Amino acid sequence: LIWQKVNYSSLCRRVLQWRAGSLGIYTYSRLVAQVGEEAGFDVAAETVHRGLWYDLHFRSVPEWVLWTPEIDFPRIQPVAANVRFIGACVDLERREGQPEPQRNSSVRHFIYVATGASIISSPVDVAFLRRVIGAFADRSDCEVLISTGSAEVTKALSDCPSNFTILTFVPQLRALKIADLIVTHAGSNTFRECLVNVVPMLAYPREYDQFGNSARIVRLGVGLRGDRRRDTGDDIRRKAFQILEDPRFRHRILALKRSVEDVEDSYLRDAVQRAVDRRSHPAPVL
């Protein structure tokens, strides 16, 4: 029923875009079509609608997915022939800048909180971070690092307990290296980085692919999911400690990491080979 609702919403959006275009309003779909016209690419004939408005998939363009089938749901139908998984592809050597996260050796748990860079656009997200602070404010055995993504939000949350550090920017890979748990919006980049760093996740999705990622996190047993609008501070704390105190979450994400590492090289080689085989019929790669 949820998927039917998604498809219906997508249809309504396409109708509205068509209507807007007929009235001379410049839309995102018109931009895509114009780029296709300039490149000699038939966007209308090539586009495959998969129900999600932000999705952009073409029938003949090779599409490389930064995932592996091990992380996906079982499928009734196989993925399209032009789609190839190529692994997590996390750049563990990337330069992230300062500040360097540090862990107090005297605390039992280090919790990293990162809820996405667009947080300033939603008061709901700011209220959610306040509940996160309330969830661990009286836990002296927990050290909590929050990355807000916004200087204004950092300032608004500056009056926080001593076991919290609140920053606008945090070098995420370095934070994950010392974290026992992440409270996350479950964006795809964060999901992959948690996987390669073996950090269980407490997911609070907000939009786009985050809901699907959260469903995978629960199905794979590498974390839990909450509701950012409804979960209280007590709910957040209960779910966090369920993950922290049950070693099976970390064991499962470690096993998943190893299974992905075992196959991602072969997936990438296969994708590259297929792209090379198409060299006589060049096409862009999405």
mmCIF file of C-alpha atoms in Angstrom:
data_model
loop_
_atom_site.group_PDB
_atom_site.id
_atom_site.type_symbol
_atom_site.label_atom_id
_atom_site.label_comp_id
_atom_site.label_asym_id
_atom_site.label_seq_id
_atom_site.Cartn_x
_atom_site.Cartn_y
_atom_site.Cartn_z
ATOM 1 C CA LEU A 1 0.000 0.000 0.000
ATOM 2 C CA ILE A 2 2.865 2.365 0.776
ATOM 3 C CA TRP A 3 4.468 1.623 -2.572
ATOM 4 C CA GLN A 4 1.143 2.224 -4.362
ATOM 5 C CA LYS A 5 0.954 5.590 -2.626
ATOM 6 C CA VAL A 6 4.486 6.421 -3.792
ATOM 7 C CA ASN A 7 3.614 5.533 -7.381
ATOM 8 C CA TYR A 8 0.403 7.580 -7.238
ATOM 9 C CA SER A 9 2.284 10.580 -5.860
ATOM 10 C CA SER A 10 4.879 10.219 -8.621
ATOM 11 C CA LEU A 11 2.153 10.156 -11.275
ATOM 12 C CA CYS A 12 0.513 13.271 -9.820
ATOM 13 C CA ARG A 13 3.853 15.054 -9.774
ATOM 14 C CA ARG A 14 4.535 14.225 -13.416
ATOM 15 C CA VAL A 15 1.091 15.529 -14.377
ATOM 16 C CA LEU A 16 1.748 18.758 -12.483
ATOM 17 C CA GLN A 17 5.137 19.140 -14.163
ATOM 18 C CA TRP A 18 3.555 18.622 -17.574
ATOM 19 C CA ARG A 19 0.888 21.194 -16.741
ATOM 20 C CA ALA A 20 3.504 23.664 -15.475
ATOM 21 C CA GLY A 21 5.511 23.189 -18.658
ATOM 22 C CA SER A 22 2.458 23.841 -20.814
ATOM 23 C CA LEU A 23 2.052 27.143 -18.969
ATOM 24 C CA GLY A 24 5.636 28.126 -19.733
ATOM 25 C CA ILE A 25 6.991 27.451 -16.244
ATOM 26 C CA TYR A 26 10.600 26.207 -16.281
ATOM 27 C CA THR A 27 10.738 22.968 -14.261
ATOM 28 C CA TYR A 28 13.354 20.404 -13.306
ATOM 29 C CA SER A 29 11.990 17.949 -15.857
ATOM 30 C CA ARG A 30 12.265 20.627 -18.543
ATOM 31 C CA LEU A 31 15.888 21.190 -17.572
ATOM 32 C CA VAL A 32 16.641 17.475 -17.986
ATOM 33 C CA ALA A 33 14.848 17.427 -21.330
ATOM 34 C CA GLN A 34 16.771 20.469 -22.543
ATOM 35 C CA VAL A 35 20.109 18.926 -21.633
ATOM 36 C CA GLY A 36 19.052 15.804 -23.519
ATOM 37 C CA GLU A 37 18.111 17.836 -26.591
ATOM 38 C CA GLU A 38 21.504 19.545 -26.628
ATOM 39 C CA ALA A 39 23.268 16.176 -26.289
ATOM 40 C CA GLY A 40 21.129 14.458 -28.908
ATOM 41 C CA PHE A 41 19.666 12.144 -26.257
ATOM 42 C CA ASP A 42 15.954 11.232 -26.307
ATOM 43 C CA VAL A 43 15.105 11.745 -22.631
ATOM 44 C CA ALA A 44 11.401 10.950 -23.024
ATOM 45 C CA ALA A 45 12.075 7.571 -24.679
ATOM 46 C CA GLU A 46 14.947 6.698 -22.349
ATOM 47 C CA THR A 47 13.465 7.642 -18.972
ATOM 48 C CA VAL A 48 12.230 4.830 -16.738
ATOM 49 C CA HIS A 49 9.849 5.911 -13.982
ATOM 50 C CA ARG A 50 10.486 3.939 -10.803
ATOM 51 C CA GLY A 51 8.075 5.793 -8.521
ATOM 52 C CA LEU A 52 10.471 8.169 -6.774
ATOM 53 C CA TRP A 53 10.471 11.739 -8.014
ATOM 54 C CA TYR A 54 14.183 12.308 -7.388
ATOM 55 C CA ASP A 55 15.143 9.131 -9.248
ATOM 56 C CA LEU A 56 16.722 9.530 -12.692
ATOM 57 C CA HIS A 57 17.170 6.267 -14.579
ATOM 58 C CA PHE A 58 17.669 5.749 -18.330
ATOM 59 C CA ARG A 59 17.209 2.519 -20.267
ATOM 60 C CA SER A 60 20.537 2.460 -22.113
ATOM 61 C CA VAL A 61 22.873 4.464 -19.856
ATOM 62 C CA PRO A 62 25.161 2.391 -17.624
ATOM 63 C CA GLU A 63 24.320 3.029 -13.987
ATOM 64 C CA TRP A 64 26.817 2.201 -11.256
ATOM 65 C CA VAL A 65 25.358 1.670 -7.804
ATOM 66 C CA LEU A 66 27.524 2.299 -4.725
ATOM 67 C CA TRP A 67 26.199 -0.833 -3.029
ATOM 68 C CA THR A 68 26.218 -4.597 -3.318
ATOM 69 C CA PRO A 69 23.289 -7.023 -3.638
ATOM 70 C CA GLU A 70 24.097 -8.302 -0.127
ATOM 71 C CA ILE A 71 22.712 -5.056 1.293
ATOM 72 C CA ASP A 72 19.612 -4.947 -0.885
ATOM 73 C CA PHE A 73 16.236 -6.570 -0.306
ATOM 74 C CA PRO A 74 15.311 -9.835 -2.032
ATOM 75 C CA ARG A 75 13.870 -9.056 -5.464
ATOM 76 C CA ILE A 76 10.959 -10.528 -7.364
ATOM 77 C CA GLN A 77 12.487 -9.137 -10.556
ATOM 78 C CA PRO A 78 16.210 -8.635 -11.228
ATOM 79 C CA VAL A 79 17.681 -5.163 -11.589
ATOM 80 C CA ALA A 80 17.865 -3.779 -15.108
ATOM 81 C CA ALA A 81 20.683 -5.067 -17.310
ATOM 82 C CA ASN A 82 22.359 -1.632 -17.433
ATOM 83 C CA VAL A 83 22.611 -1.441 -13.622
ATOM 84 C CA ARG A 84 25.760 -2.726 -11.952
ATOM 85 C CA PHE A 85 26.709 -2.772 -8.269
ATOM 86 C CA ILE A 86 30.296 -1.689 -7.609
ATOM 87 C CA GLY A 87 30.643 -1.922 -3.804
ATOM 88 C CA ALA A 88 30.663 0.617 -0.983
ATOM 89 C CA CYS A 89 33.552 2.636 -2.507
ATOM 90 C CA VAL A 90 34.351 4.644 0.634
ATOM 91 C CA ASP A 91 37.513 6.748 0.400
ATOM 92 C CA LEU A 92 39.086 5.999 3.775
ATOM 93 C CA GLU A 93 42.076 8.228 2.988
ATOM 94 C CA ARG A 94 40.160 11.391 2.167
ATOM 95 C CA ARG A 95 41.195 14.643 3.804
ATOM 96 C CA GLU A 96 38.466 15.923 6.088
ATOM 97 C CA GLY A 97 40.123 18.792 7.953
ATOM 98 C CA GLN A 98 39.751 19.736 11.589
ATOM 99 C CA PRO A 99 38.730 19.433 14.373
ATOM 100 C CA GLU A 100 40.090 16.011 15.267
ATOM 101 C CA PRO A 101 37.515 14.079 17.368
ATOM 102 C CA GLN A 102 38.895 12.750 20.633
ATOM 103 C CA ARG A 103 37.456 10.123 22.965
ATOM 104 C CA ASN A 104 37.678 10.405 26.724
ATOM 105 C CA SER A 105 39.202 7.132 27.897
ATOM 106 C CA SER A 106 37.166 7.212 31.099
ATOM 107 C CA VAL A 107 33.734 6.973 29.403
ATOM 108 C CA ARG A 108 32.055 3.695 28.560
ATOM 109 C CA HIS A 109 30.231 4.703 25.380
ATOM 110 C CA PHE A 110 31.045 7.200 22.631
ATOM 111 C CA ILE A 111 27.952 8.209 20.658
ATOM 112 C CA TYR A 112 28.209 10.182 17.440
ATOM 113 C CA VAL A 113 25.137 12.081 16.234
ATOM 114 C CA ALA A 114 24.921 13.240 12.606
ATOM 115 C CA THR A 115 21.527 14.094 11.151
ATOM 116 C CA GLY A 116 22.328 15.606 7.774
ATOM 117 C CA ALA A 117 23.502 18.904 6.343
ATOM 118 C CA SER A 118 20.015 20.318 5.610
ATOM 119 C CA ILE A 119 18.962 20.397 9.242
ATOM 120 C CA ILE A 120 18.630 24.197 9.279
ATOM 121 C CA SER A 121 15.633 23.908 6.973
ATOM 122 C CA SER A 122 13.476 22.015 9.458
ATOM 123 C CA PRO A 123 12.507 23.058 13.015
ATOM 124 C CA VAL A 124 11.452 19.440 13.523
ATOM 125 C CA ASP A 125 15.088 18.375 13.247
ATOM 126 C CA VAL A 126 16.246 20.998 15.752
ATOM 127 C CA ALA A 127 13.605 19.781 18.207
ATOM 128 C CA PHE A 128 14.803 16.237 17.580
ATOM 129 C CA LEU A 129 18.382 17.149 18.519
ATOM 130 C CA ARG A 130 17.118 18.647 21.768
ATOM 131 C CA ARG A 131 15.473 15.316 22.577
ATOM 132 C CA VAL A 132 18.733 13.542 21.783
ATOM 133 C CA ILE A 133 20.484 15.823 24.263
ATOM 134 C CA GLY A 134 17.824 15.074 26.848
ATOM 135 C CA ALA A 135 18.227 11.342 26.256
ATOM 136 C CA PHE A 136 21.870 11.288 27.392
ATOM 137 C CA ALA A 137 22.150 14.415 29.533
ATOM 138 C CA ASP A 138 22.297 12.476 32.802
ATOM 139 C CA ARG A 139 24.504 9.657 31.509
ATOM 140 C CA SER A 140 27.995 10.418 32.713
ATOM 141 C CA ASP A 141 29.146 7.111 31.205
ATOM 142 C CA CYS A 142 28.352 8.434 27.715
ATOM 143 C CA GLU A 143 30.263 10.954 25.662
ATOM 144 C CA VAL A 144 28.193 12.437 22.830
ATOM 145 C CA LEU A 145 29.500 14.285 19.778
ATOM 146 C CA ILE A 146 26.909 16.097 17.625
ATOM 147 C CA SER A 147 27.541 17.373 14.105
ATOM 148 C CA THR A 148 24.837 19.950 13.300
ATOM 149 C CA GLY A 149 25.761 21.003 9.766
ATOM 150 C CA SER A 150 24.697 24.574 10.591
ATOM 151 C CA ALA A 151 26.367 27.343 12.593
ATOM 152 C CA GLU A 152 22.949 28.638 13.638
ATOM 153 C CA VAL A 153 21.920 25.268 15.023
ATOM 154 C CA THR A 154 25.246 24.911 16.820
ATOM 155 C CA LYS A 155 24.657 28.264 18.495
ATOM 156 C CA ALA A 156 21.075 27.361 19.425
ATOM 157 C CA LEU A 157 22.254 24.163 21.135
ATOM 158 C CA SER A 158 25.350 25.637 22.782
ATOM 159 C CA ASP A 159 23.889 25.411 26.302
ATOM 160 C CA CYS A 160 24.346 21.658 26.628
ATOM 161 C CA PRO A 161 25.545 19.226 29.338
ATOM 162 C CA SER A 162 29.258 18.711 29.932
ATOM 163 C CA ASN A 163 29.266 15.234 28.363
ATOM 164 C CA PHE A 164 28.275 16.757 24.986
ATOM 165 C CA THR A 165 30.374 18.346 22.264
ATOM 166 C CA ILE A 166 28.377 20.190 19.606
ATOM 167 C CA LEU A 167 30.121 21.268 16.400
ATOM 168 C CA THR A 168 29.014 22.563 13.027
ATOM 169 C CA PHE A 169 31.399 20.250 11.186
ATOM 170 C CA VAL A 170 32.916 16.942 12.283
ATOM 171 C CA PRO A 171 35.392 14.840 10.239
ATOM 172 C CA GLN A 172 33.021 11.909 10.009
ATOM 173 C CA LEU A 173 35.411 9.093 9.163
ATOM 174 C CA ARG A 174 37.568 9.962 12.163
ATOM 175 C CA ALA A 175 34.510 10.219 14.400
ATOM 176 C CA LEU A 176 33.335 6.797 13.270
ATOM 177 C CA LYS A 177 36.707 5.266 14.092
ATOM 178 C CA ILE A 178 36.111 5.977 17.798
ATOM 179 C CA ALA A 179 32.301 5.642 17.957
ATOM 180 C CA ASP A 180 30.326 2.805 19.518
ATOM 181 C CA LEU A 181 27.057 3.991 17.994
ATOM 182 C CA ILE A 182 25.813 6.605 15.542
ATOM 183 C CA VAL A 183 22.437 8.312 15.686
ATOM 184 C CA THR A 184 21.923 9.101 12.018
ATOM 185 C CA HIS A 185 19.476 10.250 9.355
ATOM 186 C CA ALA A 186 20.576 7.121 7.437
ATOM 187 C CA GLY A 187 21.845 8.848 4.314
ATOM 188 C CA SER A 188 23.585 6.528 1.859
ATOM 189 C CA ASN A 189 27.077 7.952 2.419
ATOM 190 C CA THR A 190 26.785 7.598 6.184
ATOM 191 C CA PHE A 191 25.363 4.077 5.860
ATOM 192 C CA ARG A 192 28.346 2.954 3.767
ATOM 193 C CA GLU A 193 30.857 4.651 6.057
ATOM 194 C CA CYS A 194 29.317 3.010 9.129
ATOM 195 C CA LEU A 195 29.548 -0.334 7.370
ATOM 196 C CA VAL A 196 33.260 -0.075 6.615
ATOM 197 C CA ASN A 197 33.978 1.262 10.131
ATOM 198 C CA VAL A 198 31.760 -1.354 11.855
ATOM 199 C CA VAL A 199 29.535 1.147 13.702
ATOM 200 C CA PRO A 200 25.919 0.082 14.475
ATOM 201 C CA MET A 201 23.239 2.647 13.627
ATOM 202 C CA LEU A 202 20.170 4.129 15.278
ATOM 203 C CA ALA A 203 18.369 5.541 12.249
ATOM 204 C CA TYR A 204 16.004 8.503 12.220
ATOM 205 C CA PRO A 205 15.224 9.059 8.516
ATOM 206 C CA ARG A 206 13.934 12.385 7.262
ATOM 207 C CA GLU A 207 13.563 12.160 3.470
ATOM 208 C CA TYR A 208 14.528 10.558 0.162
ATOM 209 C CA ASP A 209 16.541 7.319 0.278
ATOM 210 C CA GLN A 210 16.861 7.488 4.066
ATOM 211 C CA PHE A 211 13.651 5.513 4.656
ATOM 212 C CA GLY A 212 14.797 2.666 2.429
ATOM 213 C CA ASN A 213 18.231 2.682 4.058
ATOM 214 C CA SER A 214 16.624 2.542 7.504
ATOM 215 C CA ALA A 215 14.517 -0.436 6.473
ATOM 216 C CA ARG A 216 17.680 -2.214 5.329
ATOM 217 C CA ILE A 217 19.450 -1.383 8.592
ATOM 218 C CA VAL A 218 16.671 -3.091 10.543
ATOM 219 C CA ARG A 219 16.362 -6.054 8.189
ATOM 220 C CA LEU A 220 20.112 -6.710 8.265
ATOM 221 C CA GLY A 221 20.185 -6.450 12.059
ATOM 222 C CA VAL A 222 22.900 -3.767 12.092
ATOM 223 C CA GLY A 223 20.828 -1.223 14.005
ATOM 224 C CA LEU A 224 17.366 0.052 14.852
ATOM 225 C CA ARG A 225 15.017 2.680 13.478
ATOM 226 C CA GLY A 226 13.076 5.418 15.273
ATOM 227 C CA ASP A 227 10.565 8.134 14.458
ATOM 228 C CA ARG A 228 12.116 11.605 14.621
ATOM 229 C CA ARG A 229 8.746 13.270 15.154
ATOM 230 C CA ARG A 230 7.330 10.972 17.802
ATOM 231 C CA ASP A 231 10.206 9.370 19.711
ATOM 232 C CA THR A 232 10.788 10.910 23.120
ATOM 233 C CA GLY A 233 14.134 11.242 24.849
ATOM 234 C CA ASP A 234 13.338 8.034 26.742
ATOM 235 C CA ASP A 235 12.635 6.231 23.451
ATOM 236 C CA ILE A 236 15.934 7.402 21.972
ATOM 237 C CA ARG A 237 17.885 6.322 25.047
ATOM 238 C CA ARG A 238 16.150 2.930 25.238
ATOM 239 C CA LYS A 239 16.902 2.125 21.593
ATOM 240 C CA ALA A 240 20.463 3.406 21.840
ATOM 241 C CA PHE A 241 21.262 1.212 24.825
ATOM 242 C CA GLN A 242 19.541 -1.763 23.259
ATOM 243 C CA ILE A 243 22.161 -1.498 20.513
ATOM 244 C CA LEU A 244 25.077 -0.631 22.791
ATOM 245 C CA GLU A 245 24.447 -3.494 25.208
ATOM 246 C CA ASP A 246 23.738 -6.203 22.644
ATOM 247 C CA PRO A 247 26.988 -7.291 20.926
ATOM 248 C CA ARG A 248 25.030 -8.989 18.137
ATOM 249 C CA PHE A 249 24.533 -5.649 16.375
ATOM 250 C CA ARG A 250 28.276 -5.104 16.053
ATOM 251 C CA HIS A 251 28.882 -8.741 15.152
ATOM 252 C CA ARG A 252 26.324 -8.559 12.352
ATOM 253 C CA ILE A 253 27.708 -5.356 10.855
ATOM 254 C CA LEU A 254 31.225 -6.818 11.007
ATOM 255 C CA ALA A 255 30.010 -9.931 9.183
ATOM 256 C CA LEU A 256 28.241 -7.746 6.607
ATOM 257 C CA LYS A 257 31.385 -5.686 6.066
ATOM 258 C CA ARG A 258 33.399 -8.845 5.412
ATOM 259 C CA SER A 259 30.822 -10.235 2.993
ATOM 260 C CA VAL A 260 30.828 -6.953 1.047
ATOM 261 C CA GLU A 261 34.625 -6.802 0.955
ATOM 262 C CA ASP A 262 34.732 -10.344 -0.401
ATOM 263 C CA VAL A 263 32.720 -9.452 -3.499
ATOM 264 C CA GLU A 264 33.039 -5.740 -4.225
ATOM 265 C CA ASP A 265 36.240 -6.055 -6.266
ATOM 266 C CA SER A 266 34.612 -8.548 -8.607
ATOM 267 C CA TYR A 267 31.521 -6.340 -8.955
ATOM 268 C CA LEU A 268 33.649 -3.323 -9.827
ATOM 269 C CA ARG A 269 35.718 -5.263 -12.364
ATOM 270 C CA ASP A 270 32.522 -6.517 -13.992
ATOM 271 C CA ALA A 271 31.091 -2.984 -14.220
ATOM 272 C CA VAL A 272 34.310 -1.605 -15.701
ATOM 273 C CA GLN A 273 34.509 -4.432 -18.232
ATOM 274 C CA ARG A 274 30.959 -3.810 -19.390
ATOM 275 C CA ALA A 275 31.739 -0.124 -19.803
ATOM 276 C CA VAL A 276 34.848 -1.000 -21.839
ATOM 277 C CA ASP A 277 32.791 -3.362 -23.997
ATOM 278 C CA ARG A 278 30.528 -0.434 -24.874
ATOM 279 C CA ARG A 279 33.406 1.697 -26.167
ATOM 280 C CA SER A 280 32.240 1.297 -29.771
ATOM 281 C CA HIS A 281 28.856 2.744 -28.710
ATOM 282 C CA PRO A 282 29.834 5.473 -26.242
ATOM 283 C CA ALA A 283 27.229 6.701 -23.762
ATOM 284 C CA PRO A 284 27.385 8.731 -20.573
ATOM 285 C CA VAL A 285 27.672 6.988 -17.213
ATOM 286 C CA LEU A 286 25.206 8.019 -14.511
#
